[in-house]
mmCIF file of C-alpha atoms and ligand atoms in Angstrom:
data_model
loop_
_atom_site.group_PDB
_atom_site.id
_atom_site.type_symbol
_atom_site.label_atom_id
_atom_site.label_comp_id
_atom_site.label_asym_id
_atom_site.label_seq_id
_atom_site.Cartn_x
_atom_site.Cartn_y
_atom_site.Cartn_z
ATOM 1 C CA MET U 8 -13.879 -5.195 -77.677
ATOM 2 C CA ILE U 9 -12.023 -1.979 -78.590
ATOM 3 C CA ARG U 10 -13.696 1.071 -77.032
ATOM 4 C CA GLU U 11 -13.734 4.165 -79.284
ATOM 5 C CA GLY U 12 -11.711 7.058 -77.903
ATOM 6 C CA LYS U 13 -12.210 10.800 -78.273
ATOM 7 C CA THR U 14 -9.448 13.076 -79.571
ATOM 8 C CA VAL U 15 -8.976 16.366 -77.725
ATOM 9 C CA LEU U 16 -7.057 18.974 -79.737
ATOM 10 C CA VAL U 17 -5.004 21.553 -77.828
ATOM 11 C CA LEU U 18 -3.981 24.365 -80.193
ATOM 12 C CA GLY U 19 -0.760 26.066 -79.035
ATOM 13 C CA GLY U 20 1.928 24.707 -76.715
ATOM 14 C CA GLY U 21 2.411 27.776 -74.555
ATOM 15 C CA VAL U 22 1.580 28.083 -70.877
ATOM 16 C CA GLY U 23 -2.123 27.371 -71.273
ATOM 17 C CA GLY U 24 -1.732 24.636 -73.863
ATOM 18 C CA LEU U 25 0.896 22.756 -71.892
ATOM 19 C CA VAL U 26 -1.085 22.830 -68.653
ATOM 20 C CA ALA U 27 -4.271 21.781 -70.456
ATOM 21 C CA ALA U 28 -2.560 18.911 -72.296
ATOM 22 C CA HIS U 29 -0.999 17.613 -69.067
ATOM 23 C CA ALA U 30 -4.227 17.856 -67.102
ATOM 24 C CA LEU U 31 -6.175 16.105 -69.876
ATOM 25 C CA ARG U 32 -3.645 13.293 -70.177
ATOM 26 C CA LYS U 33 -3.797 12.792 -66.421
ATOM 27 C CA GLN U 34 -7.584 12.606 -66.343
ATOM 28 C CA LEU U 35 -8.414 10.886 -69.627
ATOM 29 C CA PRO U 36 -7.687 7.172 -69.824
ATOM 30 C CA ARG U 37 -6.639 5.547 -73.139
ATOM 31 C CA PRO U 38 -7.844 5.167 -75.820
ATOM 32 C CA HIS U 39 -8.739 8.881 -75.579
ATOM 33 C CA ARG U 40 -6.065 10.919 -77.373
ATOM 34 C CA VAL U 41 -4.557 14.283 -76.422
ATOM 35 C CA VAL U 42 -3.011 16.022 -79.439
ATOM 36 C CA LEU U 43 -1.078 19.277 -79.040
ATOM 37 C CA ILE U 44 -0.457 21.401 -82.134
ATOM 38 C CA GLU U 45 2.373 23.954 -81.910
ATOM 39 C CA ARG U 46 4.409 25.757 -84.539
ATOM 40 C CA SER U 47 7.616 25.690 -82.493
ATOM 41 C CA THR U 48 9.650 22.567 -81.708
ATOM 42 C CA THR U 49 10.137 23.804 -78.165
ATOM 43 C CA HIS U 50 8.170 25.225 -75.262
ATOM 44 C CA LEU U 51 9.454 28.638 -74.210
ATOM 45 C CA PHE U 52 8.942 29.741 -70.606
ATOM 46 C CA TYR U 53 8.238 33.446 -71.114
ATOM 47 C CA PRO U 54 8.783 34.626 -67.505
ATOM 48 C CA SER U 55 12.455 33.602 -67.785
ATOM 49 C CA LEU U 56 12.971 35.856 -70.844
ATOM 50 C CA LEU U 57 13.648 38.706 -68.430
ATOM 51 C CA TRP U 58 16.547 36.794 -66.877
ATOM 52 C CA LEU U 59 17.780 35.805 -70.357
ATOM 53 C CA MET U 60 17.882 39.507 -71.251
ATOM 54 C CA ILE U 61 20.385 40.287 -68.472
ATOM 55 C CA GLY U 62 22.468 37.120 -68.906
ATOM 56 C CA GLN U 63 21.140 35.183 -65.898
ATOM 57 C CA ARG U 64 19.812 32.403 -68.117
ATOM 58 C CA LYS U 65 21.064 30.970 -71.407
ATOM 59 C CA ALA U 66 18.709 30.434 -74.362
ATOM 60 C CA GLN U 67 18.835 26.673 -73.843
ATOM 61 C CA ASP U 68 17.803 27.083 -70.155
ATOM 62 C CA ILE U 69 14.402 28.538 -70.964
ATOM 63 C CA ARG U 70 13.250 26.115 -73.649
ATOM 64 C CA ARG U 71 12.530 22.409 -73.682
ATOM 65 C CA PRO U 72 11.719 20.184 -76.683
ATOM 66 C CA LEU U 73 8.008 19.532 -76.978
ATOM 67 C CA ALA U 74 8.860 16.066 -78.311
ATOM 68 C CA LEU U 75 9.452 15.086 -74.649
ATOM 69 C CA LEU U 76 5.679 15.138 -74.202
ATOM 70 C CA ALA U 77 5.412 11.926 -76.215
ATOM 71 C CA GLN U 78 6.825 10.064 -73.189
ATOM 72 C CA GLN U 79 3.733 11.159 -71.303
ATOM 73 C CA GLY U 80 1.325 10.085 -73.993
ATOM 74 C CA ILE U 81 0.696 13.526 -75.475
ATOM 75 C CA GLU U 82 0.941 13.560 -79.278
ATOM 76 C CA VAL U 83 2.698 16.646 -80.643
ATOM 77 C CA VAL U 84 2.118 17.924 -84.149
ATOM 78 C CA GLN U 85 4.693 20.546 -85.106
ATOM 79 C CA GLY U 86 4.542 23.494 -87.524
ATOM 80 C CA GLU U 87 6.952 26.391 -88.008
ATOM 81 C CA ILE U 88 9.938 27.215 -85.732
ATOM 82 C CA THR U 89 10.710 30.595 -84.111
ATOM 83 C CA ALA U 90 14.077 32.074 -83.075
ATOM 84 C CA LEU U 91 15.449 34.336 -80.346
ATOM 85 C CA ASP U 92 18.078 37.083 -80.537
ATOM 86 C CA ALA U 93 19.144 38.858 -77.325
ATOM 87 C CA LYS U 94 22.673 40.013 -78.112
ATOM 88 C CA ALA U 95 22.107 43.771 -78.621
ATOM 89 C CA LEU U 96 22.398 44.506 -74.910
ATOM 90 C CA ALA U 97 25.790 42.850 -74.516
ATOM 91 C CA THR U 98 27.402 45.379 -76.850
ATOM 92 C CA PHE U 99 25.548 48.420 -75.491
ATOM 93 C CA THR U 100 27.874 50.449 -73.252
ATOM 94 C CA ALA U 101 26.484 53.997 -73.196
ATOM 95 C CA GLY U 102 23.537 56.082 -74.364
ATOM 96 C CA LYS U 103 19.763 56.141 -74.206
ATOM 97 C CA LEU U 104 17.819 52.927 -73.956
ATOM 98 C CA ALA U 105 14.112 53.351 -74.654
ATOM 99 C CA LEU U 106 11.671 50.688 -73.520
ATOM 100 C CA VAL U 107 8.403 51.175 -75.369
ATOM 101 C CA VAL U 108 5.104 49.392 -74.936
ATOM 102 C CA ALA U 109 3.364 49.985 -78.267
ATOM 103 C CA SER U 110 -0.205 49.461 -77.159
ATOM 104 C CA LEU U 111 -2.529 47.694 -74.764
ATOM 105 C CA PRO U 112 -3.117 44.876 -74.042
ATOM 106 C CA TYR U 113 0.288 43.169 -73.885
ATOM 107 C CA LYS U 114 1.647 39.956 -72.351
ATOM 108 C CA CYS U 115 2.162 40.255 -68.576
ATOM 109 C CA PRO U 116 1.262 43.645 -67.063
ATOM 110 C CA ALA U 117 4.414 43.630 -64.901
ATOM 111 C CA ALA U 118 6.903 42.642 -67.626
ATOM 112 C CA PRO U 119 7.928 46.095 -69.012
ATOM 113 C CA TYR U 120 8.410 47.410 -65.472
ATOM 114 C CA GLU U 121 10.392 44.336 -64.479
ATOM 115 C CA ALA U 122 12.447 44.667 -67.677
ATOM 116 C CA ALA U 123 13.281 48.304 -66.845
ATOM 117 C CA MET U 124 14.370 47.415 -63.300
ATOM 118 C CA LEU U 125 16.391 44.396 -64.421
ATOM 119 C CA LEU U 126 18.125 46.503 -67.075
ATOM 120 C CA GLU U 127 18.998 49.104 -64.443
ATOM 121 C CA TYR U 128 20.502 46.320 -62.311
ATOM 122 C CA PHE U 129 22.300 44.838 -65.346
ATOM 123 C CA PHE U 130 23.975 48.170 -66.216
ATOM 124 C CA ARG U 131 24.873 48.807 -62.568
ATOM 125 C CA LYS U 132 26.540 45.389 -62.328
ATOM 126 C CA ARG U 133 28.495 46.130 -65.494
ATOM 127 C CA LYS U 134 29.516 49.468 -63.923
ATOM 128 C CA ILE U 135 28.093 51.512 -66.795
ATOM 129 C CA ARG U 136 24.903 52.732 -65.098
ATOM 130 C CA GLU U 137 26.117 56.361 -65.114
ATOM 131 C CA GLN U 138 26.572 56.220 -68.880
ATOM 132 C CA VAL U 139 23.080 54.860 -69.581
ATOM 133 C CA THR U 140 19.745 56.677 -69.557
ATOM 134 C CA LEU U 141 16.710 54.427 -69.147
ATOM 135 C CA ASP U 142 13.422 55.741 -70.569
ATOM 136 C CA LEU U 143 10.212 53.744 -70.208
ATOM 137 C CA TYR U 144 7.175 54.793 -72.283
ATOM 138 C CA ALA U 145 3.830 53.073 -71.779
ATOM 139 C CA GLY U 146 0.429 53.752 -73.291
ATOM 140 C CA GLU U 147 -1.307 53.342 -69.949
ATOM 141 C CA PRO U 148 -1.825 55.708 -66.988
ATOM 142 C CA GLY U 149 0.268 53.584 -64.630
ATOM 143 C CA PRO U 150 1.713 50.112 -64.067
ATOM 144 C CA MET U 151 -0.648 47.171 -63.511
ATOM 145 C CA GLY U 152 -3.746 49.382 -63.418
ATOM 146 C CA VAL U 153 -6.192 46.462 -63.201
ATOM 147 C CA ALA U 154 -4.660 45.524 -59.843
ATOM 148 C CA GLY U 155 -5.842 48.861 -58.382
ATOM 149 C CA PRO U 156 -4.275 52.215 -57.456
ATOM 150 C CA GLN U 157 -2.220 50.965 -54.491
ATOM 151 C CA VAL U 158 -0.436 48.233 -56.425
ATOM 152 C CA SER U 159 0.045 50.613 -59.363
ATOM 153 C CA ARG U 160 1.582 53.287 -57.114
ATOM 154 C CA ALA U 161 3.852 50.742 -55.407
ATOM 155 C CA VAL U 162 5.253 49.445 -58.723
ATOM 156 C CA ARG U 163 5.644 52.956 -60.083
ATOM 157 C CA ASP U 164 7.616 53.959 -56.952
ATOM 158 C CA LEU U 165 9.896 50.914 -57.307
ATOM 159 C CA VAL U 166 10.663 51.901 -60.902
ATOM 160 C CA GLN U 167 11.213 55.588 -60.250
ATOM 161 C CA GLN U 168 13.395 54.977 -57.185
ATOM 162 C CA LYS U 169 15.879 53.357 -59.565
ATOM 163 C CA GLY U 170 16.257 56.518 -61.609
ATOM 164 C CA ILE U 171 14.256 55.154 -64.539
ATOM 165 C CA HIS U 172 12.399 57.891 -66.434
ATOM 166 C CA TYR U 173 8.820 56.725 -66.627
ATOM 167 C CA SER U 174 6.418 58.348 -69.095
ATOM 168 C CA PRO U 175 2.871 56.986 -68.733
ATOM 169 C CA ASP U 176 -0.002 57.674 -71.142
ATOM 170 C CA GLN U 177 2.310 57.734 -74.153
ATOM 171 C CA SER U 178 0.972 55.843 -77.161
ATOM 172 C CA VAL U 179 3.640 55.492 -79.802
ATOM 173 C CA THR U 180 2.554 56.468 -83.323
ATOM 174 C CA CYS U 181 5.832 56.191 -85.222
ATOM 175 C CA VAL U 182 9.263 54.617 -84.798
ATOM 176 C CA ASP U 183 11.878 56.032 -87.180
ATOM 177 C CA PRO U 184 14.786 53.554 -87.027
ATOM 178 C CA HIS U 185 17.064 55.731 -89.206
ATOM 179 C CA ALA U 186 16.732 58.899 -87.102
ATOM 180 C CA ARG U 187 16.257 56.697 -83.993
ATOM 181 C CA GLN U 188 13.280 58.771 -83.066
ATOM 182 C CA LEU U 189 9.957 57.970 -81.429
ATOM 183 C CA SER U 190 6.759 59.958 -81.924
ATOM 184 C CA PHE U 191 3.798 59.717 -79.588
ATOM 185 C CA ALA U 192 0.098 60.577 -79.956
ATOM 186 C CA SER U 193 0.546 63.309 -77.307
ATOM 187 C CA GLY U 194 2.927 65.171 -79.653
ATOM 188 C CA LEU U 195 5.990 64.139 -77.651
ATOM 189 C CA THR U 196 9.061 63.058 -79.595
ATOM 190 C CA ALA U 197 12.114 61.328 -78.146
ATOM 191 C CA THR U 198 15.382 59.881 -79.385
ATOM 192 C CA TYR U 199 17.059 56.613 -78.486
ATOM 193 C CA ASP U 200 20.264 54.673 -79.087
ATOM 194 C CA LEU U 201 18.829 51.239 -78.334
ATOM 195 C CA LEU U 202 15.157 50.372 -78.523
ATOM 196 C CA ALA U 203 13.395 47.591 -76.615
ATOM 197 C CA PHE U 204 9.942 47.440 -78.163
ATOM 198 C CA VAL U 205 6.855 45.494 -77.162
ATOM 199 C CA PRO U 206 4.927 45.285 -80.457
ATOM 200 C CA PRO U 207 1.151 45.634 -80.723
ATOM 201 C CA HIS U 208 -0.614 42.385 -79.916
ATOM 202 C CA ARG U 209 -3.561 41.166 -81.900
ATOM 203 C CA VAL U 210 -5.691 38.105 -82.153
ATOM 204 C CA PRO U 211 -4.360 35.551 -84.699
ATOM 205 C CA ARG U 212 -5.957 35.735 -88.139
ATOM 206 C CA LEU U 213 -7.125 32.153 -87.938
ATOM 207 C CA ALA U 214 -9.308 32.935 -84.907
ATOM 208 C CA ILE U 215 -11.138 35.565 -86.984
ATOM 209 C CA GLU U 216 -11.427 33.265 -89.978
ATOM 210 C CA ALA U 217 -12.806 30.519 -87.749
ATOM 211 C CA GLY U 218 -15.484 32.899 -86.503
ATOM 212 C CA LEU U 219 -14.099 32.827 -82.962
ATOM 213 C CA ALA U 220 -13.292 36.552 -82.817
ATOM 214 C CA ARG U 221 -14.308 39.760 -84.531
ATOM 215 C CA GLU U 222 -11.721 41.888 -86.398
ATOM 216 C CA GLY U 223 -9.760 43.940 -83.855
ATOM 217 C CA ALA U 224 -11.115 42.047 -80.852
ATOM 218 C CA TRP U 225 -10.066 39.035 -78.764
ATOM 219 C CA VAL U 226 -11.923 35.748 -78.463
ATOM 220 C CA PRO U 227 -15.010 36.236 -76.267
ATOM 221 C CA VAL U 228 -15.600 33.386 -73.825
ATOM 222 C CA ASP U 229 -17.764 32.579 -70.850
ATOM 223 C CA ARG U 230 -15.491 33.898 -68.086
ATOM 224 C CA SER U 231 -16.141 30.884 -65.821
ATOM 225 C CA THR U 232 -16.091 27.983 -68.296
ATOM 226 C CA LEU U 233 -13.964 29.542 -71.087
ATOM 227 C CA GLU U 234 -16.325 28.109 -73.677
ATOM 228 C CA THR U 235 -16.410 30.066 -76.944
ATOM 229 C CA ARG U 236 -19.535 30.705 -78.981
ATOM 230 C CA TYR U 237 -19.078 27.194 -80.370
ATOM 231 C CA GLN U 238 -20.147 24.405 -78.060
ATOM 232 C CA GLY U 239 -17.195 22.208 -77.053
ATOM 233 C CA VAL U 240 -14.587 24.719 -78.286
ATOM 234 C CA TYR U 241 -12.679 26.540 -75.551
ATOM 235 C CA ALA U 242 -10.184 29.398 -75.614
ATOM 236 C CA ILE U 243 -7.821 30.140 -72.753
ATOM 237 C CA GLY U 244 -5.055 32.595 -71.906
ATOM 238 C CA ASP U 245 -3.807 35.491 -73.969
ATOM 239 C CA ILE U 246 -6.115 34.915 -76.934
ATOM 240 C CA THR U 247 -9.237 35.613 -74.868
ATOM 241 C CA GLY U 248 -10.920 38.932 -74.122
ATOM 242 C CA ILE U 249 -12.589 38.833 -70.717
ATOM 243 C CA PRO U 250 -14.110 42.149 -69.621
ATOM 244 C CA LEU U 251 -14.005 42.967 -65.907
ATOM 245 C CA VAL U 252 -16.593 45.101 -64.100
ATOM 246 C CA ILE U 253 -14.105 47.989 -63.875
ATOM 247 C CA GLY U 254 -14.265 48.304 -67.672
ATOM 248 C CA LYS U 255 -10.793 46.885 -68.285
ATOM 249 C CA PRO U 256 -10.018 43.390 -69.555
ATOM 250 C CA LEU U 257 -8.487 40.562 -67.535
ATOM 251 C CA PRO U 258 -4.719 40.994 -68.075
ATOM 252 C CA LYS U 259 -2.789 38.642 -70.318
ATOM 253 C CA ALA U 260 -0.715 36.608 -67.876
ATOM 254 C CA GLY U 261 0.482 33.038 -67.647
ATOM 255 C CA VAL U 262 -1.099 32.607 -64.251
ATOM 256 C CA PHE U 263 -4.564 33.045 -65.782
ATOM 257 C CA ALA U 264 -3.759 30.790 -68.755
ATOM 258 C CA HIS U 265 -2.643 28.181 -66.218
ATOM 259 C CA GLY U 266 -5.750 28.398 -64.023
ATOM 260 C CA GLN U 267 -8.084 28.435 -67.013
ATOM 261 C CA ALA U 268 -6.294 25.456 -68.592
ATOM 262 C CA GLU U 269 -6.843 23.363 -65.471
ATOM 263 C CA VAL U 270 -10.559 24.198 -65.375
ATOM 264 C CA VAL U 271 -11.127 23.545 -69.086
ATOM 265 C CA ALA U 272 -9.105 20.311 -69.132
ATOM 266 C CA HIS U 273 -10.972 19.056 -66.083
ATOM 267 C CA ASN U 274 -14.369 19.908 -67.554
ATOM 268 C CA ILE U 275 -13.570 18.243 -70.895
ATOM 269 C CA ALA U 276 -12.468 15.118 -69.029
ATOM 270 C CA VAL U 277 -15.674 15.178 -66.953
ATOM 271 C CA ALA U 278 -17.744 15.534 -70.131
ATOM 272 C CA ILE U 279 -15.974 12.581 -71.762
ATOM 273 C CA THR U 280 -15.767 10.212 -68.804
ATOM 274 C CA GLY U 281 -18.919 11.270 -66.956
ATOM 275 C CA LYS U 282 -16.910 11.238 -63.719
ATOM 276 C CA GLY U 283 -16.611 14.203 -61.318
ATOM 277 C CA GLU U 284 -18.160 17.658 -61.077
ATOM 278 C CA ALA U 285 -17.590 20.549 -63.499
ATOM 279 C CA ARG U 286 -15.468 23.447 -62.154
ATOM 280 C CA ARG U 287 -15.444 27.199 -62.756
ATOM 281 C CA PHE U 288 -12.545 29.622 -63.225
ATOM 282 C CA GLU U 289 -12.884 32.181 -60.420
ATOM 283 C CA GLY U 290 -10.399 34.861 -61.535
ATOM 284 C CA HIS U 291 -7.608 34.355 -58.993
ATOM 285 C CA GLY U 292 -4.125 35.390 -60.020
ATOM 286 C CA GLU U 293 -0.700 36.243 -58.693
ATOM 287 C CA CYS U 294 2.450 37.766 -60.062
ATOM 288 C CA PHE U 295 6.092 38.241 -59.154
ATOM 289 C CA VAL U 296 7.647 41.634 -59.894
ATOM 290 C CA GLU U 297 11.376 41.151 -60.517
ATOM 291 C CA MET U 298 13.434 44.165 -59.374
ATOM 292 C CA GLY U 299 17.085 43.146 -59.795
ATOM 293 C CA ASP U 300 19.607 42.750 -56.935
ATOM 294 C CA GLY U 301 18.081 39.307 -56.302
ATOM 295 C CA LYS U 302 14.804 40.876 -55.098
ATOM 296 C CA ALA U 303 11.198 40.794 -56.249
ATOM 297 C CA GLY U 304 7.767 41.971 -55.204
ATOM 298 C CA PHE U 305 4.628 39.858 -55.246
ATOM 299 C CA ALA U 306 0.983 40.691 -55.902
ATOM 300 C CA ARG U 307 -1.983 38.364 -55.490
ATOM 301 C CA GLY U 308 -5.752 38.651 -55.607
ATOM 302 C CA ASN U 309 -9.112 38.002 -57.160
ATOM 303 C CA PHE U 310 -9.518 39.792 -60.470
ATOM 304 C CA TYR U 311 -13.205 38.816 -60.785
ATOM 305 C CA ALA U 312 -14.086 40.443 -57.442
ATOM 306 C CA GLU U 313 -16.788 43.112 -57.578
ATOM 307 C CA PRO U 314 -17.062 46.071 -57.580
ATOM 308 C CA ALA U 315 -13.287 45.955 -58.274
ATOM 309 C CA PRO U 316 -10.433 43.418 -58.211
ATOM 310 C CA THR U 317 -8.975 42.911 -54.727
ATOM 311 C CA VAL U 318 -5.237 42.657 -55.283
ATOM 312 C CA LYS U 319 -2.602 43.029 -52.577
ATOM 313 C CA MET U 320 1.078 43.838 -53.092
ATOM 314 C CA TYR U 321 3.434 42.241 -50.566
ATOM 315 C CA THR U 322 6.641 43.889 -49.332
ATOM 316 C CA PRO U 323 9.404 43.191 -51.861
ATOM 317 C CA GLY U 324 12.444 41.193 -50.819
ATOM 318 C CA PRO U 325 14.824 38.358 -51.715
ATOM 319 C CA HIS U 326 12.269 35.703 -50.685
ATOM 320 C CA TRP U 327 9.914 36.547 -53.586
ATOM 321 C CA HIS U 328 12.812 36.319 -56.041
ATOM 322 C CA ALA U 329 13.709 32.916 -54.558
ATOM 323 C CA ALA U 330 10.061 31.877 -54.931
ATOM 324 C CA LYS U 331 10.117 32.762 -58.648
ATOM 325 C CA VAL U 332 13.337 30.775 -59.157
ATOM 326 C CA LEU U 333 11.642 27.812 -57.440
ATOM 327 C CA PHE U 334 8.565 28.268 -59.626
ATOM 328 C CA GLU U 335 10.744 28.122 -62.749
ATOM 329 C CA LYS U 336 12.387 24.882 -61.474
ATOM 330 C CA ASP U 337 9.011 23.387 -60.656
ATOM 331 C CA TRP U 338 7.673 24.311 -64.112
ATOM 332 C CA TRP U 339 10.417 22.312 -65.825
ATOM 333 C CA ARG U 340 10.075 19.434 -63.369
ATOM 334 C CA ARG U 341 6.373 19.166 -64.228
HETATM 335 C C1 FAD G 9 8.890 38.750 -70.810
HETATM 336 C C2 FAD G 9 7.627 38.125 -70.296
HETATM 337 C C3 FAD G 9 7.506 37.832 -68.947
HETATM 338 C C4 FAD G 9 6.352 37.276 -68.445
HETATM 339 N N1 FAD G 9 6.268 36.993 -67.118
HETATM 340 C C5 FAD G 9 5.141 36.475 -66.610
HETATM 341 C C6 FAD G 9 5.030 36.182 -65.216
HETATM 342 O O1 FAD G 9 5.969 36.381 -64.433
HETATM 343 N N2 FAD G 9 3.858 35.688 -64.766
HETATM 344 C C7 FAD G 9 2.791 35.457 -65.604
HETATM 345 O O2 FAD G 9 1.741 35.012 -65.130
HETATM 346 N N3 FAD G 9 2.876 35.707 -66.924
HETATM 347 C C8 FAD G 9 4.006 36.205 -67.448
HETATM 348 N N4 FAD G 9 4.103 36.470 -68.782
HETATM 349 C C9 FAD G 9 2.922 36.271 -69.633
HETATM 350 C C10 FAD G 9 2.759 34.799 -70.018
HETATM 351 O O3 FAD G 9 3.943 34.284 -70.589
HETATM 352 C C11 FAD G 9 1.608 34.674 -71.004
HETATM 353 O O4 FAD G 9 0.472 35.312 -70.478
HETATM 354 C C12 FAD G 9 1.302 33.192 -71.247
HETATM 355 O O5 FAD G 9 2.374 32.602 -71.953
HETATM 356 C C13 FAD G 9 -0.011 33.015 -71.985
HETATM 357 O O6 FAD G 9 -0.224 31.664 -72.218
HETATM 358 P P1 FAD G 9 -1.027 31.194 -73.504
HETATM 359 O O7 FAD G 9 -1.014 29.712 -73.478
HETATM 360 O O8 FAD G 9 -2.318 31.911 -73.579
HETATM 361 O O9 FAD G 9 -0.188 31.763 -74.744
HETATM 362 P P2 FAD G 9 1.313 31.412 -75.169
HETATM 363 O O10 FAD G 9 2.115 30.956 -73.989
HETATM 364 O O11 FAD G 9 1.795 32.580 -75.948
HETATM 365 O O12 FAD G 9 1.124 30.153 -76.107
HETATM 366 C C14 FAD G 9 0.558 30.225 -77.383
HETATM 367 C C15 FAD G 9 1.249 29.162 -78.223
HETATM 368 O O13 FAD G 9 0.541 28.986 -79.438
HETATM 369 C C16 FAD G 9 1.469 28.819 -80.499
HETATM 370 N N5 FAD G 9 0.804 29.211 -81.738
HETATM 371 C C17 FAD G 9 0.281 30.429 -82.051
HETATM 372 N N6 FAD G 9 -0.264 30.394 -83.290
HETATM 373 C C18 FAD G 9 -0.081 29.137 -83.771
HETATM 374 C C19 FAD G 9 -0.421 28.484 -84.987
HETATM 375 N N7 FAD G 9 -1.075 29.134 -85.950
HETATM 376 N N8 FAD G 9 -0.083 27.198 -85.141
HETATM 377 C C20 FAD G 9 0.556 26.513 -84.144
HETATM 378 N N9 FAD G 9 0.904 27.083 -82.961
HETATM 379 C C21 FAD G 9 0.589 28.384 -82.784
HETATM 380 C C22 FAD G 9 2.613 29.739 -80.122
HETATM 381 O O14 FAD G 9 3.820 29.373 -80.739
HETATM 382 C C23 FAD G 9 2.682 29.576 -78.592
HETATM 383 O O15 FAD G 9 3.578 28.565 -78.186
HETATM 384 C C24 FAD G 9 5.269 37.005 -69.327
HETATM 385 C C25 FAD G 9 5.390 37.300 -70.692
HETATM 386 C C26 FAD G 9 6.559 37.844 -71.171
HETATM 387 C C27 FAD G 9 6.668 38.132 -72.646
#
């Protein structure tokens, strides 16, 4: 007798989608199907983009074909393909580089600060640091604010010690590419020669059309089960909006997408097979802070803790950088 299988759809083959698809395939016996839908042919490991930027990785090092998942019994349905261009830095030898975070929230609270420090290192290695001014503008009062004032201060100090000009609380209102000028809501204007811009992030249109999110908001979910307002439909990672007691949302970071994916995949498998106990996502997260010179910092904690997240920053050093390199290796191995 052929037993009827369920089909679990995983929409998006990023960090969360990949972890969820793997965990589901591991826990769900055939004939249950795991189908991953992704517009790109490849999985891109975002944390390595920072190393790509300064030439420590090649484009082919940070992507893998999603078709490889077929070997593990995950069916991949592919849509559109995206592209990467990171050549502007190679030809930049002098002038003002402006790093601008357009608005909150954005992917990875540490990333713009890491990018600024890695760029400083990159220019120093190329012996053109003296000729380059590095300006970092962010529309937030300080780095990694959700992690608390101590972590924020520590990251800010790391950035400023490298001679990077940091302007917090600057929300960009206009970028004039012809005049190479930036205007901010505060009235500040600034010029640049090369612009590194983190564009505004918003929830995908289809999530609004599907009734998963309101216009201008992220997908609300139960913060422990990640279930949306529709029973049996889950949202994980960057697409979700999870308010914390401090009045700020859970940051958009791969580590949360990863943890949430494991919980959701497990709970779907439990619901289908009837085996095991349901789990809850408890809000734990950690993050490397790449600094250049083969060093990194590391922060870890519970972001669901009340009355405020309890996040600790560990003394930076080469060991945390080595740990991130190992993490990248392990990601591809898995
Ligand atoms: C430079 C950089 C460095 C970072 N470093 C870190 C780090 O050190 N640590 C950390 O924890 N996080 C880091 N992050 C953040 C981390 O990459 C994201 O938080 C994580 O990728 C979120 O996972 P996700 O699955 O929610 O979304 P994504 O990984 O963005 O995956 C979403 C997927 O859905 C696909 N998709 C979207 N719409 C459609 C559609 N309509 N049809 C089909 N497919 C679609 C996309 O192509 C994408 O592959 C970094 C981010 C950046 C940009």
